[in-house]
Amino acid sequence: MSLQGLRRFWERRWGLSPRLQSTQMLRLLIAWRLQAEIWGGLDGDTKARLLRKGTPRAAPPPVGTSLTREYKGVLHHVEVEPGGVRYRGALYGSLSEVAREITGTRWNGPHFFGLRRRNADG
């Protein structure tokens, strides 16, 4: 079916057609909508999760930023540099690498240094 034919089908079935310019994408979207009518669409939890995953992440701290974190009674200082993060004289590729060095376990570096809250599913 042509792009115009697919759009007419959509309009008759669901109203105003999407502005897709790709016949293949419109075919896939129509197939999904028909299946969702029969078996049900996405549940609320899945929709919320997809929306969260699509939210852009905050930018990393700018070069020159100094961060301090107390962990087990010891203050740990890092400096953000053009090539990564400097901690105790060594250059690391990310805050997560530094957090792993400090704790011995895997951490979300920005979360460890207090730059963001952890997601409910993170």
mmCIF file of N, CA and C in Angstrom:
data_model
loop_
_atom_site.group_PDB
_atom_site.id
_atom_site.type_symbol
_atom_site.label_atom_id
_atom_site.label_comp_id
_atom_site.label_asym_id
_atom_site.label_seq_id
_atom_site.Cartn_x
_atom_site.Cartn_y
_atom_site.Cartn_z
ATOM 1 N N MET A 1 0.853 -1.171 0.000
ATOM 2 C CA MET A 1 0.000 0.000 0.000
ATOM 3 C C MET A 1 0.899 1.235 0.000
ATOM 4 N N SER A 2 0.490 2.253 -0.731
ATOM 5 C CA SER A 2 1.277 3.483 -0.824
ATOM 6 C C SER A 2 1.174 4.290 0.469
ATOM 7 N N LEU A 3 2.026 5.299 0.585
ATOM 8 C CA LEU A 3 1.998 6.176 1.750
ATOM 9 C C LEU A 3 0.629 6.853 1.874
ATOM 10 N N GLN A 4 0.089 7.322 0.754
ATOM 11 C CA GLN A 4 -1.227 7.969 0.790
ATOM 12 C C GLN A 4 -2.309 6.983 1.209
ATOM 13 N N GLY A 5 -2.220 5.747 0.708
ATOM 14 C CA GLY A 5 -3.192 4.723 1.090
ATOM 15 C C GLY A 5 -3.126 4.410 2.573
ATOM 16 N N LEU A 6 -1.920 4.323 3.103
ATOM 17 C CA LEU A 6 -1.750 4.074 4.537
ATOM 18 C C LEU A 6 -2.315 5.229 5.363
ATOM 19 N N ARG A 7 -2.089 6.449 4.900
ATOM 20 C CA ARG A 7 -2.630 7.616 5.618
ATOM 21 C C ARG A 7 -4.160 7.613 5.597
ATOM 22 N N ARG A 8 -4.745 7.258 4.444
ATOM 23 C CA ARG A 8 -6.210 7.189 4.367
ATOM 24 C C ARG A 8 -6.745 6.126 5.323
ATOM 25 N N PHE A 9 -6.070 4.968 5.364
ATOM 26 C CA PHE A 9 -6.472 3.902 6.284
ATOM 27 C C PHE A 9 -6.442 4.417 7.720
ATOM 28 N N TRP A 10 -5.364 5.081 8.081
ATOM 29 C CA TRP A 10 -5.216 5.616 9.446
ATOM 30 C C TRP A 10 -6.339 6.608 9.759
ATOM 31 N N GLU A 11 -6.584 7.524 8.829
ATOM 32 C CA GLU A 11 -7.610 8.554 9.063
ATOM 33 C C GLU A 11 -8.985 7.936 9.256
ATOM 34 N N ARG A 12 -9.333 6.920 8.454
ATOM 35 C CA ARG A 12 -10.634 6.264 8.604
ATOM 36 C C ARG A 12 -10.728 5.542 9.945
ATOM 37 N N ARG A 13 -9.638 4.965 10.387
ATOM 38 C CA ARG A 13 -9.656 4.151 11.603
ATOM 39 C C ARG A 13 -9.494 4.967 12.882
ATOM 40 N N TRP A 14 -8.543 5.932 12.874
ATOM 41 C CA TRP A 14 -8.201 6.627 14.119
ATOM 42 C C TRP A 14 -8.273 8.149 14.036
ATOM 43 N N GLY A 15 -8.665 8.688 12.920
ATOM 44 C CA GLY A 15 -8.722 10.148 12.806
ATOM 45 C C GLY A 15 -7.485 10.686 12.103
ATOM 46 N N LEU A 16 -7.092 11.866 12.474
ATOM 47 C CA LEU A 16 -5.976 12.567 11.835
ATOM 48 C C LEU A 16 -4.729 11.683 11.754
ATOM 49 N N SER A 17 -4.148 11.576 10.552
ATOM 50 C CA SER A 17 -2.999 10.678 10.374
ATOM 51 C C SER A 17 -1.703 11.338 10.837
ATOM 52 N N PRO A 18 -0.723 10.523 11.236
ATOM 53 C CA PRO A 18 0.569 11.076 11.641
ATOM 54 C C PRO A 18 1.300 11.667 10.440
ATOM 55 N N ARG A 19 2.258 12.517 10.701
ATOM 56 C CA ARG A 19 2.984 13.198 9.624
ATOM 57 C C ARG A 19 4.209 12.425 9.149
ATOM 58 N N LEU A 20 4.208 11.143 9.341
ATOM 59 C CA LEU A 20 5.357 10.341 8.922
ATOM 60 C C LEU A 20 5.536 10.417 7.411
ATOM 61 N N GLN A 21 6.781 10.456 6.969
ATOM 62 C CA GLN A 21 7.094 10.468 5.545
ATOM 63 C C GLN A 21 7.584 9.105 5.065
ATOM 64 N N SER A 22 7.687 8.164 5.977
ATOM 65 C CA SER A 22 8.207 6.840 5.651
ATOM 66 C C SER A 22 7.065 5.826 5.596
ATOM 67 N N THR A 23 6.902 5.196 4.440
ATOM 68 C CA THR A 23 5.888 4.157 4.281
ATOM 69 C C THR A 23 6.140 3.022 5.264
ATOM 70 N N GLN A 24 7.398 2.609 5.389
ATOM 71 C CA GLN A 24 7.747 1.503 6.280
ATOM 72 C C GLN A 24 7.407 1.836 7.734
ATOM 73 N N MET A 25 7.734 3.040 8.195
ATOM 74 C CA MET A 25 7.439 3.415 9.582
ATOM 75 C C MET A 25 5.932 3.470 9.817
ATOM 76 N N LEU A 26 5.182 3.988 8.852
ATOM 77 C CA LEU A 26 3.730 4.062 9.009
ATOM 78 C C LEU A 26 3.128 2.657 9.040
ATOM 79 N N ARG A 27 3.649 1.740 8.223
ATOM 80 C CA ARG A 27 3.188 0.348 8.275
ATOM 81 C C ARG A 27 3.418 -0.243 9.666
ATOM 82 N N LEU A 28 4.601 -0.029 10.210
ATOM 83 C CA LEU A 28 4.923 -0.553 11.542
ATOM 84 C C LEU A 28 4.019 0.056 12.612
ATOM 85 N N LEU A 29 3.767 1.351 12.511
ATOM 86 C CA LEU A 29 2.917 2.026 13.488
ATOM 87 C C LEU A 29 1.476 1.520 13.406
ATOM 88 N N ILE A 30 0.981 1.325 12.192
ATOM 89 C CA ILE A 30 -0.371 0.774 12.020
ATOM 90 C C ILE A 30 -0.434 -0.635 12.601
ATOM 91 N N ALA A 31 0.576 -1.450 12.323
ATOM 92 C CA ALA A 31 0.602 -2.817 12.865
ATOM 93 C C ALA A 31 0.586 -2.784 14.389
ATOM 94 N N TRP A 32 1.365 -1.894 14.973
ATOM 95 C CA TRP A 32 1.402 -1.808 16.438
ATOM 96 C C TRP A 32 0.039 -1.388 16.988
ATOM 97 N N ARG A 33 -0.577 -0.372 16.367
ATOM 98 C CA ARG A 33 -1.884 0.104 16.847
ATOM 99 C C ARG A 33 -2.939 -0.996 16.753
ATOM 100 N N LEU A 34 -2.939 -1.761 15.663
ATOM 101 C CA LEU A 34 -3.908 -2.846 15.517
ATOM 102 C C LEU A 34 -3.682 -3.916 16.585
ATOM 103 N N GLN A 35 -2.429 -4.263 16.824
ATOM 104 C CA GLN A 35 -2.128 -5.247 17.866
ATOM 105 C C GLN A 35 -2.511 -4.721 19.244
ATOM 106 N N ALA A 36 -2.272 -3.447 19.490
ATOM 107 C CA ALA A 36 -2.627 -2.856 20.788
ATOM 108 C C ALA A 36 -4.137 -2.887 20.998
ATOM 109 N N GLU A 37 -4.905 -2.705 19.921
ATOM 110 C CA GLU A 37 -6.367 -2.789 20.042
ATOM 111 C C GLU A 37 -6.801 -4.195 20.451
ATOM 112 N N ILE A 38 -6.133 -5.193 19.913
ATOM 113 C CA ILE A 38 -6.509 -6.580 20.186
ATOM 114 C C ILE A 38 -6.009 -7.042 21.547
ATOM 115 N N TRP A 39 -4.734 -6.842 21.819
ATOM 116 C CA TRP A 39 -4.118 -7.396 23.032
ATOM 117 C C TRP A 39 -3.863 -6.361 24.125
ATOM 118 N N GLY A 40 -4.150 -5.119 23.842
ATOM 119 C CA GLY A 40 -3.901 -4.066 24.830
ATOM 120 C C GLY A 40 -2.571 -3.379 24.561
ATOM 121 N N GLY A 41 -2.517 -2.112 24.925
ATOM 122 C CA GLY A 41 -1.288 -1.343 24.721
ATOM 123 C C GLY A 41 -0.348 -1.500 25.902
ATOM 124 N N LEU A 42 0.495 -0.520 26.068
ATOM 125 C CA LEU A 42 1.459 -0.539 27.163
ATOM 126 C C LEU A 42 0.761 -0.221 28.475
ATOM 127 N N ASP A 43 1.176 -0.903 29.545
ATOM 128 C CA ASP A 43 0.609 -0.593 30.857
ATOM 129 C C ASP A 43 1.231 0.703 31.382
ATOM 130 N N GLY A 44 0.645 1.247 32.426
ATOM 131 C CA GLY A 44 1.088 2.530 32.973
ATOM 132 C C GLY A 44 2.536 2.532 33.421
ATOM 133 N N ASP A 45 2.976 1.442 34.057
ATOM 134 C CA ASP A 45 4.367 1.365 34.517
ATOM 135 C C ASP A 45 5.343 1.419 33.348
ATOM 136 N N THR A 46 5.024 0.696 32.276
ATOM 137 C CA THR A 46 5.905 0.683 31.109
ATOM 138 C C THR A 46 5.951 2.054 30.458
ATOM 139 N N LYS A 47 4.800 2.712 30.334
ATOM 140 C CA LYS A 47 4.780 4.060 29.757
ATOM 141 C C LYS A 47 5.637 5.014 30.573
ATOM 142 N N ALA A 48 5.478 4.975 31.900
ATOM 143 C CA ALA A 48 6.254 5.863 32.773
ATOM 144 C C ALA A 48 7.747 5.577 32.648
ATOM 145 N N ARG A 49 8.093 4.310 32.570
ATOM 146 C CA ARG A 49 9.499 3.926 32.459
ATOM 147 C C ARG A 49 10.101 4.410 31.140
ATOM 148 N N LEU A 50 9.356 4.286 30.053
ATOM 149 C CA LEU A 50 9.841 4.762 28.760
ATOM 150 C C LEU A 50 10.028 6.272 28.770
ATOM 151 N N LEU A 51 9.118 6.989 29.404
ATOM 152 C CA LEU A 51 9.259 8.439 29.486
ATOM 153 C C LEU A 51 10.494 8.818 30.293
ATOM 154 N N ARG A 52 10.741 8.107 31.390
ATOM 155 C CA ARG A 52 11.935 8.386 32.198
ATOM 156 C C ARG A 52 13.201 8.107 31.404
ATOM 157 N N LYS A 53 13.215 7.010 30.684
ATOM 158 C CA LYS A 53 14.408 6.645 29.925
ATOM 159 C C LYS A 53 14.692 7.654 28.821
ATOM 160 N N GLY A 54 13.670 8.313 28.325
ATOM 161 C CA GLY A 54 13.859 9.287 27.269
ATOM 162 C C GLY A 54 14.265 10.659 27.763
ATOM 163 N N THR A 55 14.288 10.847 29.059
ATOM 164 C CA THR A 55 14.657 12.137 29.612
ATOM 165 C C THR A 55 16.165 12.320 29.486
ATOM 166 N N PRO A 56 16.599 13.432 28.896
ATOM 167 C CA PRO A 56 18.036 13.621 28.738
ATOM 168 C C PRO A 56 18.742 13.760 30.087
ATOM 169 N N ARG A 57 19.943 13.269 30.141
ATOM 170 C CA ARG A 57 20.740 13.365 31.363
ATOM 171 C C ARG A 57 21.313 14.776 31.498
ATOM 172 N N ALA A 58 21.566 15.130 32.730
ATOM 173 C CA ALA A 58 22.188 16.425 32.993
ATOM 174 C C ALA A 58 23.608 16.423 32.432
ATOM 175 N N ALA A 59 24.072 17.595 32.053
ATOM 176 C CA ALA A 59 25.433 17.723 31.540
ATOM 177 C C ALA A 59 26.432 17.418 32.652
ATOM 178 N N PRO A 60 27.592 16.884 32.294
ATOM 179 C CA PRO A 60 28.604 16.632 33.321
ATOM 180 C C PRO A 60 29.083 17.954 33.918
ATOM 181 N N PRO A 61 29.694 17.904 35.087
ATOM 182 C CA PRO A 61 30.175 19.149 35.679
ATOM 183 C C PRO A 61 31.218 19.802 34.773
ATOM 184 N N PRO A 62 31.227 21.122 34.712
ATOM 185 C CA PRO A 62 32.185 21.803 33.835
ATOM 186 C C PRO A 62 33.626 21.641 34.328
ATOM 187 N N VAL A 63 34.547 21.776 33.389
ATOM 188 C CA VAL A 63 35.971 21.729 33.715
ATOM 189 C C VAL A 63 36.258 22.785 34.775
ATOM 190 N N GLY A 64 37.047 22.408 35.761
ATOM 191 C CA GLY A 64 37.380 23.317 36.852
ATOM 192 C C GLY A 64 36.550 23.089 38.103
ATOM 193 N N THR A 65 35.506 22.286 37.979
ATOM 194 C CA THR A 65 34.652 22.000 39.133
ATOM 195 C C THR A 65 35.423 21.148 40.138
ATOM 196 N N SER A 66 35.274 21.498 41.403
ATOM 197 C CA SER A 66 35.887 20.736 42.486
ATOM 198 C C SER A 66 34.769 20.090 43.295
ATOM 199 N N LEU A 67 34.859 18.788 43.508
ATOM 200 C CA LEU A 67 33.838 18.059 44.262
ATOM 201 C C LEU A 67 34.477 17.384 45.465
ATOM 202 N N THR A 68 33.743 17.364 46.553
ATOM 203 C CA THR A 68 34.222 16.718 47.772
ATOM 204 C C THR A 68 33.140 15.794 48.288
ATOM 205 N N ARG A 69 33.565 14.619 48.735
ATOM 206 C CA ARG A 69 32.630 13.652 49.306
ATOM 207 C C ARG A 69 33.284 13.006 50.518
ATOM 208 N N GLU A 70 32.536 12.936 51.596
ATOM 209 C CA GLU A 70 33.018 12.208 52.761
ATOM 210 C C GLU A 70 32.520 10.774 52.653
ATOM 211 N N TYR A 71 33.437 9.837 52.821
ATOM 212 C CA TYR A 71 33.076 8.425 52.770
ATOM 213 C C TYR A 71 33.852 7.702 53.858
ATOM 214 N N LYS A 72 33.124 7.083 54.753
ATOM 215 C CA LYS A 72 33.707 6.356 55.888
ATOM 216 C C LYS A 72 34.685 7.224 56.676
ATOM 217 N N GLY A 73 34.274 8.476 56.897
ATOM 218 C CA GLY A 73 35.059 9.386 57.722
ATOM 219 C C GLY A 73 36.235 10.042 57.027
ATOM 220 N N VAL A 74 36.428 9.786 55.742
ATOM 221 C CA VAL A 74 37.545 10.365 54.993
ATOM 222 C C VAL A 74 36.985 11.292 53.921
ATOM 223 N N LEU A 75 37.563 12.515 53.814
ATOM 224 C CA LEU A 75 37.161 13.439 52.757
ATOM 225 C C LEU A 75 37.911 13.098 51.471
ATOM 226 N N HIS A 76 37.182 13.018 50.378
ATOM 227 C CA HIS A 76 37.762 12.719 49.067
ATOM 228 C C HIS A 76 37.472 13.900 48.149
ATOM 229 N N HIS A 77 38.530 14.468 47.547
ATOM 230 C CA HIS A 77 38.408 15.631 46.669
ATOM 231 C C HIS A 77 38.737 15.217 45.236
ATOM 232 N N VAL A 78 37.933 15.692 44.285
ATOM 233 C CA VAL A 78 38.222 15.476 42.865
ATOM 234 C C VAL A 78 38.121 16.807 42.140
ATOM 235 N N GLU A 79 38.874 16.929 41.058
ATOM 236 C CA GLU A 79 38.844 18.107 40.193
ATOM 237 C C GLU A 79 38.491 17.648 38.781
ATOM 238 N N VAL A 80 37.522 18.317 38.166
ATOM 239 C CA VAL A 80 37.143 17.989 36.787
ATOM 240 C C VAL A 80 38.111 18.702 35.851
ATOM 241 N N GLU A 81 38.757 17.938 34.979
ATOM 242 C CA GLU A 81 39.726 18.466 34.019
ATOM 243 C C GLU A 81 39.265 18.127 32.603
ATOM 244 N N PRO A 82 39.892 18.735 31.585
ATOM 245 C CA PRO A 82 39.472 18.439 30.211
ATOM 246 C C PRO A 82 39.528 16.954 29.850
ATOM 247 N N GLY A 83 40.479 16.216 30.394
ATOM 248 C CA GLY A 83 40.607 14.805 30.036
ATOM 249 C C GLY A 83 39.889 13.847 30.962
ATOM 250 N N GLY A 84 39.205 14.356 31.981
ATOM 251 C CA GLY A 84 38.528 13.472 32.923
ATOM 252 C C GLY A 84 38.461 14.070 34.310
ATOM 253 N N VAL A 85 38.679 13.226 35.318
ATOM 254 C CA VAL A 85 38.552 13.640 36.712
ATOM 255 C C VAL A 85 39.840 13.280 37.444
ATOM 256 N N ARG A 86 40.462 14.273 38.090
ATOM 257 C CA ARG A 86 41.700 14.020 38.821
ATOM 258 C C ARG A 86 41.388 13.723 40.282
ATOM 259 N N TYR A 87 41.932 12.596 40.745
ATOM 260 C CA TYR A 87 41.757 12.171 42.135
ATOM 261 C C TYR A 87 43.086 11.621 42.629
ATOM 262 N N ARG A 88 43.610 12.220 43.685
ATOM 263 C CA ARG A 88 44.896 11.812 44.276
ATOM 264 C C ARG A 88 46.005 11.715 43.227
ATOM 265 N N GLY A 89 46.031 12.701 42.339
ATOM 266 C CA GLY A 89 47.091 12.785 41.339
ATOM 267 C C GLY A 89 46.872 11.963 40.083
ATOM 268 N N ALA A 90 45.922 11.050 40.095
ATOM 269 C CA ALA A 90 45.660 10.208 38.918
ATOM 270 C C ALA A 90 44.450 10.742 38.158
ATOM 271 N N LEU A 91 44.498 10.607 36.830
ATOM 272 C CA LEU A 91 43.389 11.057 35.993
ATOM 273 C C LEU A 91 42.483 9.868 35.681
ATOM 274 N N TYR A 92 41.196 9.997 35.996
ATOM 275 C CA TYR A 92 40.199 8.953 35.754
ATOM 276 C C TYR A 92 39.263 9.423 34.646
ATOM 277 N N GLY A 93 38.680 8.483 33.947
ATOM 278 C CA GLY A 93 37.794 8.810 32.833
ATOM 279 C C GLY A 93 36.424 9.309 33.247
ATOM 280 N N SER A 94 36.007 9.020 34.475
ATOM 281 C CA SER A 94 34.663 9.414 34.907
ATOM 282 C C SER A 94 34.579 9.467 36.424
ATOM 283 N N LEU A 95 33.527 10.117 36.902
ATOM 284 C CA LEU A 95 33.256 10.133 38.340
ATOM 285 C C LEU A 95 32.958 8.730 38.849
ATOM 286 N N SER A 96 32.356 7.911 38.013
ATOM 287 C CA SER A 96 32.043 6.537 38.421
ATOM 288 C C SER A 96 33.314 5.736 38.690
ATOM 289 N N GLU A 97 34.349 5.958 37.883
ATOM 290 C CA GLU A 97 35.621 5.273 38.124
ATOM 291 C C GLU A 97 36.213 5.689 39.463
ATOM 292 N N VAL A 98 36.122 6.975 39.782
ATOM 293 C CA VAL A 98 36.639 7.461 41.064
ATOM 294 C C VAL A 98 35.827 6.867 42.211
ATOM 295 N N ALA A 99 34.512 6.860 42.076
ATOM 296 C CA ALA A 99 33.656 6.302 43.131
ATOM 297 C C ALA A 99 33.988 4.832 43.361
ATOM 298 N N ARG A 100 34.263 4.090 42.302
ATOM 299 C CA ARG A 100 34.629 2.681 42.424
ATOM 300 C C ARG A 100 35.977 2.536 43.132
ATOM 301 N N GLU A 101 36.907 3.430 42.811
ATOM 302 C CA GLU A 101 38.220 3.419 43.469
ATOM 303 C C GLU A 101 38.073 3.680 44.972
ATOM 304 N N ILE A 102 37.192 4.610 45.333
ATOM 305 C CA ILE A 102 37.001 4.970 46.740
ATOM 306 C C ILE A 102 36.296 3.858 47.508
ATOM 307 N N THR A 103 35.245 3.299 46.928
ATOM 308 C CA THR A 103 34.383 2.365 47.668
ATOM 309 C C THR A 103 34.706 0.893 47.444
ATOM 310 N N GLY A 104 35.335 0.598 46.314
ATOM 311 C CA GLY A 104 35.580 -0.799 45.976
ATOM 312 C C GLY A 104 34.383 -1.482 45.334
ATOM 313 N N THR A 105 33.302 -0.731 45.105
ATOM 314 C CA THR A 105 32.105 -1.277 44.452
ATOM 315 C C THR A 105 31.652 -0.326 43.356
ATOM 316 N N ARG A 106 30.764 -0.824 42.501
ATOM 317 C CA ARG A 106 30.258 0.002 41.399
ATOM 318 C C ARG A 106 29.255 1.027 41.915
ATOM 319 N N TRP A 107 29.446 2.260 41.506
ATOM 320 C CA TRP A 107 28.562 3.362 41.873
ATOM 321 C C TRP A 107 28.271 4.198 40.643
ATOM 322 N N ASN A 108 27.129 4.870 40.648
ATOM 323 C CA ASN A 108 26.876 5.945 39.706
ATOM 324 C C ASN A 108 27.657 7.137 40.258
ATOM 325 N N GLY A 109 28.680 7.564 39.532
ATOM 326 C CA GLY A 109 29.566 8.617 40.029
ATOM 327 C C GLY A 109 28.864 9.916 40.382
ATOM 328 N N PRO A 110 28.023 10.464 39.473
ATOM 329 C CA PRO A 110 27.319 11.699 39.826
ATOM 330 C C PRO A 110 26.434 11.525 41.064
ATOM 331 N N HIS A 111 25.836 10.359 41.223
ATOM 332 C CA HIS A 111 25.028 10.104 42.420
ATOM 333 C C HIS A 111 25.923 10.050 43.660
ATOM 334 N N PHE A 112 27.046 9.356 43.563
ATOM 335 C CA PHE A 112 27.970 9.229 44.690
ATOM 336 C C PHE A 112 28.445 10.602 45.161
ATOM 337 N N PHE A 113 28.725 11.504 44.223
ATOM 338 C CA PHE A 113 29.212 12.834 44.572
ATOM 339 C C PHE A 113 28.085 13.847 44.789
ATOM 340 N N GLY A 114 26.839 13.371 44.841
ATOM 341 C CA GLY A 114 25.709 14.231 45.182
ATOM 342 C C GLY A 114 25.215 15.136 44.072
ATOM 343 N N LEU A 115 25.522 14.805 42.822
ATOM 344 C CA LEU A 115 25.092 15.649 41.706
ATOM 345 C C LEU A 115 23.707 15.299 41.192
ATOM 346 N N ARG A 116 23.222 14.100 41.483
ATOM 347 C CA ARG A 116 21.863 13.731 41.065
ATOM 348 C C ARG A 116 21.312 12.673 41.991
ATOM 349 N N ARG A 117 19.988 12.633 41.996
ATOM 350 C CA ARG A 117 19.306 11.604 42.779
ATOM 351 C C ARG A 117 19.205 10.342 41.950
ATOM 352 N N ARG A 118 19.124 9.228 42.602
ATOM 353 C CA ARG A 118 18.981 7.935 41.934
ATOM 354 C C ARG A 118 17.528 7.752 41.505
ATOM 355 N N ASN A 119 17.306 7.224 40.277
ATOM 356 C CA ASN A 119 15.956 6.898 39.798
ATOM 357 C C ASN A 119 15.367 5.776 40.627
ATOM 358 N N ALA A 120 14.048 5.678 40.616
ATOM 359 C CA ALA A 120 13.360 4.610 41.349
ATOM 360 C C ALA A 120 13.773 3.239 40.838
ATOM 361 N N ASP A 121 14.088 3.141 39.528
ATOM 362 C CA ASP A 121 14.476 1.840 38.968
ATOM 363 C C ASP A 121 15.971 1.766 38.691
ATOM 364 N N GLY A 122 16.745 2.713 39.218
ATOM 365 C CA GLY A 122 18.168 2.733 38.936
ATOM 366 C C GLY A 122 18.943 2.157 40.019
#
